[in-house]
Coordinates of C-alpha atoms in Angstrom, one line a residue:
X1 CA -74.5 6.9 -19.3
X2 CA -76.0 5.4 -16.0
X3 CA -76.4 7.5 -13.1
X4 CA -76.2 6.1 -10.0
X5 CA -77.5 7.6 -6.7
X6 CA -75.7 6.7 -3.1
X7 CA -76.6 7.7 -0.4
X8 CA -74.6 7.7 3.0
X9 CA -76.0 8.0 6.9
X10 CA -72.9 9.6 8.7
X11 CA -73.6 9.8 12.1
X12 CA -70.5 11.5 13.2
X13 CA -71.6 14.4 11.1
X14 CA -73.2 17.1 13.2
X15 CA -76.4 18.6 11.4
X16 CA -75.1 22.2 11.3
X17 CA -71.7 21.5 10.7
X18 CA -70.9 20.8 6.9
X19 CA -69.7 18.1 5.2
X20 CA -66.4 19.8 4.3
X21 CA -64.9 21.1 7.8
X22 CA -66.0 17.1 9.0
X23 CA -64.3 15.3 6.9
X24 CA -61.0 17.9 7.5
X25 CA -61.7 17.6 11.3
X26 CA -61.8 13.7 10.9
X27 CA -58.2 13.7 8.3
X28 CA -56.6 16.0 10.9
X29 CA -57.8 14.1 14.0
X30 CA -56.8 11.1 12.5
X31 CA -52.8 12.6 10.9
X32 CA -52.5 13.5 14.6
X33 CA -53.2 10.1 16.2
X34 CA -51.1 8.6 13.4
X35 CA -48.6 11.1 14.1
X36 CA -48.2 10.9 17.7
X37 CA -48.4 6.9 18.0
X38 CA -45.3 7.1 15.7
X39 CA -43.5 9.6 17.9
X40 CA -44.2 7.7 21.0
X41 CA -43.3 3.9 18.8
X42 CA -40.3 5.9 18.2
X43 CA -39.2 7.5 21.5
X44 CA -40.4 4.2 23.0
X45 CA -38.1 2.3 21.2
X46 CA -35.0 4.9 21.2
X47 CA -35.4 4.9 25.2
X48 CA -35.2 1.3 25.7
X49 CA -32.2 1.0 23.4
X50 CA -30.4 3.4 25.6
X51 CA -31.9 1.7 28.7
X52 CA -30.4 -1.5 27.4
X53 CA -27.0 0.1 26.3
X54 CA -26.3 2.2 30.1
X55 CA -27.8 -0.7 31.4
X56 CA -25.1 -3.2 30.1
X57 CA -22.6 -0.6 30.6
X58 CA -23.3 -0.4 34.3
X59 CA -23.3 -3.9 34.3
X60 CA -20.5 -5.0 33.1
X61 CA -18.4 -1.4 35.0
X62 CA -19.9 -3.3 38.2
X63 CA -18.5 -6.5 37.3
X64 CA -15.1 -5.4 36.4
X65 CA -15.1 -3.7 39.1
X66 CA -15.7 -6.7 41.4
X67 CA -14.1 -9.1 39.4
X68 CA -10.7 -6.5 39.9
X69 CA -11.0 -6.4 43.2
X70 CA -11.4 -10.3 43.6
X71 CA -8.6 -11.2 41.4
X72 CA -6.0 -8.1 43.3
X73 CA -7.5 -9.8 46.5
X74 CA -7.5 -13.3 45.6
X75 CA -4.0 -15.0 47.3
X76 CA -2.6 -18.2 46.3
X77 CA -0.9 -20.7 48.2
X78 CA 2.3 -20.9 47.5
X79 CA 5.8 -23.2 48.9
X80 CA 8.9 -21.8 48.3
X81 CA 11.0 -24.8 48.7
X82 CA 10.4 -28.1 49.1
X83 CA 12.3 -28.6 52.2
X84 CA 10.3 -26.3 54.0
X85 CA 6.9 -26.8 55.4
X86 CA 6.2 -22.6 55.7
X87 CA 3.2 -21.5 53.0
X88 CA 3.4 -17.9 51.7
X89 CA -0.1 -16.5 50.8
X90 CA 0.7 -14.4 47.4
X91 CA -1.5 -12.5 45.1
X92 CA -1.5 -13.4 41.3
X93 CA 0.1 -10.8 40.1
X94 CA 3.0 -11.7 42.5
X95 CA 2.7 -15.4 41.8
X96 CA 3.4 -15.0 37.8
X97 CA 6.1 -13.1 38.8
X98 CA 7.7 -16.0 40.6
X99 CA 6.7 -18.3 38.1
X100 CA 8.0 -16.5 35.1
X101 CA 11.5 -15.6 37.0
X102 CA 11.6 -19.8 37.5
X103 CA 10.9 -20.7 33.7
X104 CA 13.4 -17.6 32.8
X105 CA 16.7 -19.7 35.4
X106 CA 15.2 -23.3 34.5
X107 CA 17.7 -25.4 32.8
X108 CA 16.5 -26.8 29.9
X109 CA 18.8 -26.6 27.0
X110 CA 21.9 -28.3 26.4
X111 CA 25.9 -26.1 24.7
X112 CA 24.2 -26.9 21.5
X113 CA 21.0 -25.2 22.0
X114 CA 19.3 -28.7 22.0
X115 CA 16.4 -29.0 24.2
X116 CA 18.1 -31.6 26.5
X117 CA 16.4 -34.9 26.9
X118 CA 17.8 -35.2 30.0
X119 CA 18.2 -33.0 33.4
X120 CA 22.1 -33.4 34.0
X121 CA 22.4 -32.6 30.0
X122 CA 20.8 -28.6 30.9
X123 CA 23.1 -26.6 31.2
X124 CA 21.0 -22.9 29.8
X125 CA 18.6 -21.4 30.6
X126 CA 16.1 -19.8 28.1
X127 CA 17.5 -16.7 28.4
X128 CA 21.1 -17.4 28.2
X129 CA 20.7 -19.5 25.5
X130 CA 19.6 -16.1 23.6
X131 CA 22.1 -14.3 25.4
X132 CA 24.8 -16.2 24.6
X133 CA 23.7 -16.8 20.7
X134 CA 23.4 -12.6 20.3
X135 CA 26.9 -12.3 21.7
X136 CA 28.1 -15.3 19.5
X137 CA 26.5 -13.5 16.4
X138 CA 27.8 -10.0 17.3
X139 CA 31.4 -10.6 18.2
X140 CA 32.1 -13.3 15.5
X141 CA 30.9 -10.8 13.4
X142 CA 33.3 -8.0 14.8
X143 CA 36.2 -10.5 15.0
X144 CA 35.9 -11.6 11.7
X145 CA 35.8 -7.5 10.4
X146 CA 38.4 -6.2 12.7
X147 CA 40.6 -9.0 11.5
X148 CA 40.0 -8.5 7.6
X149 CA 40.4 -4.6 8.3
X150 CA 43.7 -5.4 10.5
X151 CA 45.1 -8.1 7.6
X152 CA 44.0 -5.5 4.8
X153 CA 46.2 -2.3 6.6
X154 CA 48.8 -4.6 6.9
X155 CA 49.1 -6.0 3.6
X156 CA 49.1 -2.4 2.2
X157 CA 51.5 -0.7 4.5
X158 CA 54.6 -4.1 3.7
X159 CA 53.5 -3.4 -0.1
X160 CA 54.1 -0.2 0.4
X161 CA 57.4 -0.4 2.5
X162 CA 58.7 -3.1 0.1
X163 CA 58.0 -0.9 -2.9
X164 CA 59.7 2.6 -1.6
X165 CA 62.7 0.3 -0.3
X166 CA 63.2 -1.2 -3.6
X167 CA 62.5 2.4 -5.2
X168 CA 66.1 3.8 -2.7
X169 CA 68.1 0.4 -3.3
X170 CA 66.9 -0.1 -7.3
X171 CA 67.5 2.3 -9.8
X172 CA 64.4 3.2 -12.1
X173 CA 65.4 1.3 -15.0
X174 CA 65.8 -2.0 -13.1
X175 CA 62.8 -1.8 -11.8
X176 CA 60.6 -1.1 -15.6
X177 CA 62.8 -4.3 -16.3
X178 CA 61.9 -6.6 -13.6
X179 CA 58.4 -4.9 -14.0
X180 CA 57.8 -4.7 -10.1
X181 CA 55.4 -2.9 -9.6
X182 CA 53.4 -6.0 -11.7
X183 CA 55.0 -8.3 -9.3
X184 CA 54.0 -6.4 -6.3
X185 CA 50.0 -6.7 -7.7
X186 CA 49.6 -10.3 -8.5
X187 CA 51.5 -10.9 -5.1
X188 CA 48.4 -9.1 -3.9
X189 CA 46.2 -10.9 -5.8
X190 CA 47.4 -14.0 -4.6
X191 CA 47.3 -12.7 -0.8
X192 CA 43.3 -11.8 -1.5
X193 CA 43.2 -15.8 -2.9
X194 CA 44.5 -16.8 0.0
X195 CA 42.2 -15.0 2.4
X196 CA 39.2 -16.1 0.6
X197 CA 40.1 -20.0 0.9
X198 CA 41.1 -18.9 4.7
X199 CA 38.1 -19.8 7.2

């Protein structure tokens, strides 16, 4: 075994203090400067992330802000007729208005519901088109329900009239021989045919 002797000149160590509470001094000095330029990297960096997020928050408050108040300011130009030579200055927000209420009157479909090709062929608007196709839907609908119901009651009230007349003017064994009440169901049968061929 080879023994090897080093020797070290430390010139930060005092000559009364030992080597020990040095080298402690020196770990702890050090941890702490470590320490506290990690803290301040950090708090550094933390700070300017808020910075940049109450920065872009004010920012972009300020803009809406201004950019509101410019657009409910802002007036357009606008002619109401086309005989007329008076301008009305109107904001946006009353502008659309007009503009929509136009395009909602404006002629552009033909009885069909066709977008017409030409302007003497309009004859609805967009929103009666929809009107009147709802109220088309809806009362065929009803019609066609309040006419089955109606032709149903009706059919059942002359089956039943027919069959408690023959009942007073028939006696019972006439009517087991002409097996009426037989009769009285395919005549029914044929009635419910006849409906479903009906438009």
């Amino acid at each position: 075994m080879a023994k090897v002797k080093i020797e070290l000149e430390l010139d930060w160590i005092s000559e009364e203090g030992d080597l020990d509470s040095t080298i402690k001094e020196e770990v702890i000095q050090n941890l702490q400067e470590r320490f506290t330029a990690r803290i301040e990297r950090s708090t550094k960096e933390m700070l300017e992330s808020k910075l940049q997020e109450i920065s872009a928050k004010v920012t972009d408050e300020f803009l809406e802000k201004i950019m509101s108040d410019k657009v409910n300011n802002l007036q357009i130009p606008y002619k109401s007729n086309d005989w007329r030579s008076e301008v009305q200055m109107l904001t946006i927000g009353e502008f659309v208005g007009i503009r929509y209420e136009e395009f909602l009157k404006r002629k552009v479909y033909d009885r069909e519901g066709n977008e017409a090709r030409y302007s003497s062929d309009a004859k609805l608007s967009i929103h009666e088109f929809f009107i009147n196709k709802f109220l088309e839907k809806e009362l065929v609908g009803k019609v066609n329900n309040l006419i089955k119901t109606a032709r149903q009651e009706a059919e059942e009230t002359i089956i039943k009239t027919l069959e408690s007349n023959l009942k007073a003017q028939l006696s019972a064994d006439l009517i087991n021989r002409l097996n009426i009440p037989h009769l009285l169901k395919s005549l029914q049968e044929k009635a419910a045919l006849l409906e479903a061929e009906a438009p």
